[in-house]
């Protein structure tokens, strides 16, 4: 799908005032520069204006096809991408594991190649295996957006968290962000650590020692990143400008990482008593879906400090920005 | 690379004062008009027009800013323009919307801007004010208010500088300058300076 370009237009590609987005894929934030993250956040700001209009529709991606392929359950992320594509006037096709040929044993790469042959421009995929989107990105000509792969990465969640923090607090730089919970299995935490530290925030991690990848984090911290581990939530909370709590997956009990939900809640739940020790302006975030009553209390989840719903709304704007920027990069980029 | 100043700071001021008068005259007052500046250089020009109108009519004409990036017909270029936030803080229904831009060239930006304005409501009319009309239209679009019409060759570049963005006021025409030759209409559009 190469488009004809006039000679003038070809020359124009070198024009300085146009900020280029060189990326064909969004797989994780580890290889993003802070400038690229800023570009996404600025673009998302323009997109949030569109979402505030009476008629939420712009013609930007008319004639483009976006396929969402979710091989793991998800409601909000998938709906968020679908809404983002539709507001931009793209055609959106949703596929899930149960209804795609993956169920019949077709390999992931073959499925992706089929989608490419059908005319898909962007593939938004979620997969239980870490690195699956990287494989598809290498093996096909599709632009790939990782919507969560195994324990590895969930870059659009991190971007929407950055956008939300900046919208509320005016900056990310020099803030202290506390991430609480199952860091070991959390792709949200991983992508957020990259994004937050790249924009100059200090990240403090807190969680049960069995769910803390201490060695890997030590290596990360040694690389000069502003990252620390604070096992005691009571010590961690007063430092935080933002408290991000992660969903505790019930499977973790069965595999022996934790003795019980109740014990976890007693030590790590974000509730009103604990928030009383936080900075007065501290905010609470959660990537969802929440286990209210486990990692976060009902009162906090729906209280005045909670940004949970704002995160969902901003997710659409950030995903619009990603789809727009990927579509704006050329075939040969 | 040969360059020629076609409008000095004084020329620009006089042209905008004249356009401001024309806007008031044509619309029989300014009760129902709003300005929408096209990012980036249309915005300071719209502010100046509103300032002049305030000076002789004592009325503040509302000003909106518009980024046409989402309405362009060449999104799939090799470049991703930096998108800025559109801000139309008023209802356009029944209003006379005056689009303001620095240079009118192919008309494609204006086509995009009109589509964008229509997405905000149903204006009574849309008019167009530009500082420079350099010809070479590719669409049936004309300006209602023109600071200066300048015959140009297609390859020439018309660069408008405004104090608010560039630190000085002037309009320069130069022959083929690749650095400035942006797609669509030979000037910067919503890009970082």
XYZ file of C-alpha atoms in Angstrom:
526
model
C 0.000 0.000 0.000
C 2.533 2.515 -1.109
C 1.164 5.941 -1.755
C 2.351 8.145 -4.529
C 4.326 11.139 -3.364
C 5.141 14.231 -5.293
C 8.819 15.166 -5.452
C 8.181 18.196 -3.237
C 6.640 15.973 -0.657
C 9.603 13.631 -0.732
C 11.931 16.500 -0.009
C 9.632 17.754 2.691
C 10.352 14.670 4.759
C 13.600 16.256 5.857
C 11.889 19.374 7.147
C 12.922 20.181 10.669
C 9.672 21.701 11.972
C 7.931 18.389 11.519
C 8.635 16.071 14.349
C 8.951 12.618 12.925
C 7.772 9.490 14.634
C 10.160 6.812 13.444
C 8.552 3.879 15.071
C 6.597 1.154 13.306
C 5.712 -0.694 16.496
C 4.992 -0.006 20.127
C 6.231 -3.082 21.958
C 7.538 -1.645 25.220
C 8.807 1.671 26.531
C 12.357 0.441 27.144
C 13.565 1.756 23.784
C 11.542 4.993 23.832
C 13.413 8.248 24.262
C 11.915 10.784 26.636
C 11.248 12.989 23.573
C 9.217 10.224 21.960
C 7.189 9.764 25.136
C 6.591 13.524 25.228
C 5.432 13.408 21.628
C 2.896 10.699 22.466
C 1.644 12.620 25.506
C 1.309 15.888 23.563
C -0.570 14.090 20.806
C -2.790 12.447 23.418
C -3.610 15.918 24.763
C -4.930 16.881 21.339
C -6.894 13.634 21.242
C -8.496 14.253 24.626
C -9.927 17.472 23.190
C -11.659 15.385 20.506
C -13.104 13.111 23.201
C -14.586 16.164 24.921
C -16.528 17.234 21.839
C -20.217 16.834 21.298
C -19.483 14.735 18.212
C -16.579 12.456 19.020
C -15.403 11.609 15.529
C -12.583 12.793 13.299
C -11.823 11.453 9.811
C -8.085 10.937 10.335
C -7.774 7.167 9.819
C -10.550 6.720 7.292
C -9.837 3.671 5.181
C -7.371 2.137 7.633
C -8.008 -1.181 9.269
C -7.051 -1.986 12.816
C -7.277 -5.538 14.085
C -7.332 -6.319 17.766
C -6.214 -9.876 18.510
C -6.655 -10.722 22.172
C -5.517 -14.157 23.232
C -6.060 -13.376 26.907
C -9.182 -12.005 28.554
C -9.565 -8.252 28.600
C -12.460 -5.892 28.526
C -11.137 -2.431 29.096
C -7.953 -2.506 27.063
C -9.668 -4.010 24.061
C -12.687 -1.722 24.300
C -10.328 1.214 24.721
C -8.414 0.398 21.521
C -11.647 -0.253 19.673
C -13.071 3.093 20.756
C -9.800 4.847 19.901
C -9.842 3.402 16.389
C -13.489 4.261 15.858
C -13.180 7.868 17.009
C -10.408 8.202 14.410
C -12.729 6.652 11.759
C -10.637 3.511 11.256
C -12.319 0.182 10.611
C -11.810 -2.042 13.620
C -11.949 -5.831 13.550
C -11.916 -7.627 16.878
C -10.637 -11.175 17.169
C -10.257 -13.272 20.270
C -8.664 -16.628 20.932
C -11.899 -18.575 20.974
C -13.104 -17.375 17.585
C -9.841 -17.167 15.669
C -7.967 -19.907 13.892
C -5.464 -19.898 16.734
C -7.909 -22.278 18.357
C -7.582 -24.596 15.359
C -3.838 -24.733 15.813
C -2.751 -22.076 13.371
C 0.495 -20.513 14.484
C 0.509 -16.947 15.685
C 2.704 -15.797 12.820
C 0.445 -17.462 10.257
C -2.595 -15.821 11.803
C -0.865 -12.453 11.681
C 0.189 -12.979 8.060
C -3.397 -13.782 7.171
C -4.542 -10.558 8.824
C -1.894 -8.676 6.896
C -3.066 -10.231 3.630
C -6.617 -9.167 4.497
C -5.439 -5.576 4.556
C -4.876 -4.873 8.251
C -2.622 -1.859 8.826
C -2.174 -2.106 12.565
C -2.363 -5.182 14.771
C -3.134 -4.580 18.416
C -2.341 -7.768 20.269
C -2.474 -9.264 23.709
C -0.819 -12.587 24.304
C 0.004 -14.702 27.359
C 3.586 -15.241 26.164
C 6.174 -12.538 26.747
C 7.703 -11.463 23.450
C 4.872 -12.686 21.204
C 4.280 -9.181 19.755
C 8.000 -8.840 19.026
C 7.835 -12.072 17.049
C 4.884 -10.863 14.971
C 6.576 -7.505 14.412
C 9.668 -9.255 13.034
C 7.829 -11.819 10.948
C 5.232 -9.597 9.243
C 4.867 -6.170 7.710
C 2.172 -5.190 10.196
C 2.569 -2.334 12.612
C 2.219 -3.976 15.988
C 0.961 -2.485 19.227
C 1.545 -4.581 22.298
C -1.585 -4.551 24.437
C 0.042 -6.745 27.075
C 2.309 -9.771 26.681
C 2.877 -12.189 29.546
C 4.866 -10.587 32.342
C 6.780 -8.467 29.888
C 5.187 -5.179 28.927
C 2.001 -3.141 28.617
C 3.271 0.077 27.084
C -0.048 1.814 26.412
C -1.068 1.353 30.046
C 2.162 3.010 31.164
C 1.674 5.845 28.672
C -1.855 6.497 29.880
C -0.606 6.465 33.475
C 2.067 9.027 32.564
C -0.522 11.135 30.767
C -2.871 10.977 33.766
C -0.140 11.894 36.259
C 0.952 14.833 34.183
C -2.615 15.992 33.629
C -3.274 15.980 37.383
C 0.050 17.069 38.815
C 1.449 19.118 35.944
C 4.622 17.078 35.617
C 6.197 13.655 36.060
C 9.726 14.880 36.628
C 10.864 14.729 40.281
C 7.697 13.058 41.517
C 7.874 9.970 43.688
C 5.654 7.194 42.418
C 5.028 4.216 44.658
C 4.046 0.970 42.954
C 2.529 -1.571 45.334
C 1.817 -5.237 44.800
C 2.877 -8.158 42.666
C 5.790 -6.550 40.858
C 7.186 -9.899 39.725
C 4.288 -10.800 37.440
C 3.276 -7.284 36.472
C 3.791 -6.058 32.935
C 2.095 -2.838 33.997
C 4.782 -2.257 36.630
C 7.588 -3.059 34.186
C 6.427 -0.651 31.512
C 5.667 1.994 34.109
C 9.138 1.718 35.614
C 10.613 2.463 32.187
C 8.258 5.308 31.419
C 8.361 6.990 34.822
C 12.132 6.878 35.185
C 12.646 8.129 31.626
C 10.535 11.175 32.438
C 12.494 11.822 35.612
C 10.276 10.372 38.327
C 11.609 8.396 41.261
C 9.987 4.972 41.527
C 9.582 3.151 44.831
C 8.434 -0.455 44.728
C 6.684 -2.193 47.581
C 5.318 -5.719 47.808
C 5.768 -9.158 49.314
C 9.391 -10.355 48.966
C 8.184 -13.442 47.076
C 6.673 -11.162 44.430
C 9.610 -8.781 44.116
C 12.206 -9.480 41.389
C 14.942 -8.002 43.568
C 17.970 -9.041 41.522
C 16.631 -7.759 38.243
C 15.626 -4.528 39.907
C 19.032 -4.131 41.505
C 20.596 -4.376 38.054
C 18.150 -1.797 36.789
C 18.892 0.539 39.666
C 22.630 0.045 39.120
C 22.130 1.313 35.577
C 21.476 4.710 37.100
C 17.721 4.589 37.280
C 15.947 6.236 40.160
C 14.453 3.084 41.551
C 14.293 1.698 45.043
C 12.581 -1.079 46.960
C 10.824 -0.370 50.228
C 9.402 -3.541 51.762
C 7.421 -1.687 54.412
C 4.345 0.047 53.052
C 4.073 2.239 56.167
C 7.467 3.729 55.336
C 6.796 4.015 51.639
C 3.449 5.793 51.714
C 4.492 9.161 53.197
C 7.053 9.693 50.392
C 4.644 9.193 47.527
C 3.050 11.759 45.255
C 1.303 8.953 43.399
C 0.404 5.511 44.704
C -0.133 2.924 42.023
C -1.564 -0.324 43.296
C -1.606 -3.476 41.191
C -4.197 -6.159 40.858
C -3.453 -9.239 42.908
C -4.129 -12.295 40.836
C -5.811 -15.105 42.702
C -3.636 -17.665 40.935
C -0.720 -16.423 43.024
C -2.187 -18.026 46.157
C -2.348 -21.431 44.514
C 1.260 -21.281 43.385
C 2.520 -20.577 46.889
C 3.693 -16.984 46.500
C 1.344 -15.782 49.214
C -0.239 -17.415 52.257
C -3.654 -15.769 51.902
C -5.592 -12.905 50.430
C -6.375 -11.701 53.917
C -2.736 -11.496 54.889
C -1.920 -9.652 51.687
C -4.707 -7.166 52.330
C -3.568 -6.641 55.903
C -0.045 -5.726 54.791
C -0.467 -4.103 51.376
C -4.015 -2.867 50.921
C -4.343 0.827 50.083
C -7.071 2.011 52.432
C -8.134 5.143 54.281
C -5.995 4.480 57.375
C -2.866 4.135 55.261
C -3.732 7.103 53.072
C -4.062 9.234 56.192
C -0.259 9.045 56.358
C 0.217 10.041 52.725
C 0.898 13.539 51.428
C -2.341 15.548 51.367
C -2.273 15.781 47.557
C -1.220 12.172 46.930
C -3.248 10.389 44.287
C -4.163 6.733 43.868
C -4.086 4.838 40.602
C -4.990 1.304 39.593
C -4.673 -0.227 36.121
C -7.812 -2.315 36.617
C -9.581 -4.564 36.896
C -9.688 -3.991 40.647
C -10.178 -6.526 43.393
C -11.810 -3.985 45.655
C -11.312 -5.150 49.217
C -7.976 -6.813 48.433
C -5.273 -4.512 47.032
C -7.459 -1.432 47.383
C -10.378 -0.713 49.708
C -13.798 0.152 48.310
C -13.645 3.605 49.894
C -10.309 4.479 48.310
C -11.192 2.957 44.940
C -14.158 5.277 44.621
C -12.879 8.103 46.776
C -11.702 11.585 45.874
C -8.027 10.619 45.481
C -8.773 7.804 43.063
C -7.898 8.336 39.403
C -9.234 4.973 38.276
C -11.963 6.344 36.035
C -9.753 9.132 34.711
C -7.224 6.473 33.722
C -9.856 4.666 31.670
C -10.935 7.862 29.894
C -7.352 8.886 29.212
C -6.607 5.405 27.912
C -8.716 6.125 24.849
C -6.876 9.404 24.147
C -3.456 7.786 24.535
C -4.375 4.864 22.273
C -5.716 7.307 19.682
C -2.350 9.039 19.823
C -0.482 5.768 19.289
C -2.687 4.700 16.375
C -2.364 8.150 14.805
C 1.405 8.302 15.155
C 1.868 4.794 13.755
C -0.363 5.595 10.801
C 1.537 8.811 10.172
C 4.831 6.965 9.759
C 5.581 5.875 6.243
C 5.693 2.411 4.738
C 9.448 2.598 4.469
C 10.073 4.122 7.867
C 19.524 31.673 -1.935
C 17.838 34.926 -3.030
C 15.352 36.370 -0.565
C 13.008 39.294 -0.777
C 10.965 40.919 1.935
C 7.477 41.360 0.563
C 5.862 42.696 3.749
C 7.652 44.621 6.475
C 6.431 44.873 10.064
C 4.622 48.129 9.213
C 3.091 46.609 6.091
C 1.768 43.701 8.141
C 0.275 46.030 10.751
C -1.445 48.167 8.117
C -2.790 45.135 6.296
C -4.245 43.697 9.497
C -5.825 47.011 10.498
C -7.449 47.160 7.080
C -8.675 43.578 7.309
C -10.090 44.263 10.775
C -12.095 47.163 9.334
C -13.270 45.020 6.444
C -14.423 42.308 8.828
C -16.517 44.788 10.799
C -17.928 46.363 7.654
C -18.720 43.130 5.847
C -20.422 41.602 8.885
C -22.177 44.844 9.896
C -20.627 44.747 13.329
C -19.047 41.933 15.201
C -21.886 40.660 17.395
C -22.083 37.282 15.725
C -18.561 36.629 14.588
C -15.778 34.524 16.040
C -12.185 34.081 14.925
C -10.628 30.648 14.534
C -6.868 30.804 14.060
C -5.205 27.894 12.296
C -2.146 26.723 14.215
C 0.428 27.935 14.408
C 0.771 31.349 12.754
C -2.914 31.873 12.128
C -3.405 32.144 15.877
C -1.328 35.254 16.616
C -2.744 36.879 13.476
C -6.287 36.202 14.743
C -5.350 37.727 18.106
C -4.081 40.871 16.411
C -7.233 41.204 14.325
C -9.294 40.845 17.491
C -7.070 43.446 19.179
C -7.642 45.964 16.384
C -11.389 45.354 16.456
C -11.388 45.839 20.195
C -9.604 49.165 19.699
C -12.171 50.649 17.350
C -15.372 48.795 18.271
C -14.796 48.130 21.964
C -15.937 44.538 21.519
C -13.966 41.389 22.261
C -14.367 38.889 19.438
C -13.916 35.323 20.762
C -10.838 33.499 19.453
C -10.442 29.763 18.981
C -7.393 27.804 17.890
C -7.496 24.917 15.477
C -5.006 22.180 14.680
C -6.002 20.684 11.334
C -3.712 17.659 11.733
C -6.620 15.272 12.260
C -8.307 16.466 9.056
C -5.388 16.461 6.651
C -5.628 14.466 3.441
C -2.024 13.294 3.668
C -1.786 11.679 7.084
C 0.127 8.776 5.625
C 3.178 10.823 4.765
C 6.587 9.956 6.032
C 6.314 12.480 8.784
C 4.133 12.713 11.840
C 3.363 16.327 12.535
C 3.238 17.223 16.176
C -0.398 17.600 16.991
C -1.471 20.514 19.155
C -4.616 20.891 21.136
C -7.583 22.435 19.366
C -9.455 24.913 21.534
C -12.832 26.191 20.390
C -14.231 27.575 23.660
C -17.542 28.755 22.196
C -20.544 27.410 20.335
C -20.177 27.938 16.576
C -23.874 27.337 15.804
C -25.291 30.296 13.899
C -22.030 32.234 14.132
C -19.976 33.831 11.398
C -16.735 31.913 11.752
C -13.725 33.697 10.331
C -10.838 31.322 9.718
C -7.475 33.026 9.970
C -4.261 31.708 8.442
C -0.942 33.192 7.445
C -0.580 31.956 3.850
C -3.184 30.704 1.394
C -1.578 28.340 -1.122
C -3.170 25.091 -2.350
C -6.274 25.525 -0.213
C -5.950 22.071 1.298
C -5.399 23.385 4.817
C -8.528 25.494 4.514
C -10.535 22.530 3.281
C -9.353 20.625 6.358
C -10.113 23.587 8.623
C -13.652 23.902 7.280
C -14.289 20.211 7.923
C -12.992 20.649 11.453
C -15.188 23.676 12.154
C -18.245 21.819 10.850
C -17.568 19.080 13.400
C -18.137 21.650 16.138
C -21.566 22.700 14.904
C -23.372 24.547 12.141
C -21.990 28.021 11.614
C -24.133 30.560 9.789
C -21.167 31.220 7.479
C -17.444 30.590 7.244
C -15.149 33.323 5.938
C -11.416 33.262 5.402
C -8.801 35.872 6.258
C -5.154 35.417 5.234
C -2.120 37.614 5.431
C -0.735 36.432 2.080
C -2.430 34.800 -0.890
C 0.266 33.241 -3.036
C -1.933 31.509 -5.613
C -1.656 27.908 -6.945
C -4.999 26.736 -5.623
C -5.803 23.054 -5.967
C -9.344 23.412 -4.633
C -12.183 25.879 -5.307
C -11.371 28.053 -2.304
C -10.820 31.812 -2.077
C -10.139 34.228 0.748
C -12.613 36.910 1.841
C -9.889 39.110 3.328
C -6.347 39.235 1.953
C -3.410 41.205 3.334
C -1.445 40.963 0.121
C -1.750 38.900 -3.044
C 1.650 37.799 -4.248
C 2.234 36.074 -7.573
C 4.674 33.243 -6.914
C 6.280 30.350 -8.705
C 5.326 26.984 -7.292
C 8.803 26.271 -6.077
C 9.155 29.546 -4.237
C 8.618 29.675 -0.517
C 6.627 32.308 1.336
C 7.676 32.479 4.950
C 5.610 34.512 7.387
C 7.352 35.460 10.618
C 5.350 36.791 13.526
C 6.694 38.372 16.674
C 4.851 35.937 18.968
C 6.535 32.869 17.460
C 9.545 34.051 15.471
C 10.552 37.205 17.333
C 10.021 39.495 14.353
C 7.303 40.532 11.900
C 7.946 40.106 8.202
C 6.994 38.122 5.145
C 9.820 36.838 3.009
C 9.738 35.155 -0.362
C 12.640 33.001 -1.430
C 13.372 30.636 -4.262
C 13.397 26.900 -3.662
C 14.449 26.342 -0.118
C 14.168 22.692 0.774
C 14.375 23.272 4.478
C 11.185 25.264 4.437
C 9.312 23.276 1.820
C 6.745 21.525 3.965
C 3.973 19.472 2.390
C 0.638 21.034 1.577
C 1.422 24.690 1.396
C 5.036 25.535 1.761
C 5.082 26.686 5.337
C 5.156 25.300 8.801
C 2.024 23.655 9.973
C 1.524 22.647 13.530
C 5.163 21.676 13.735
C 7.654 22.471 16.419
C 9.613 25.560 15.491
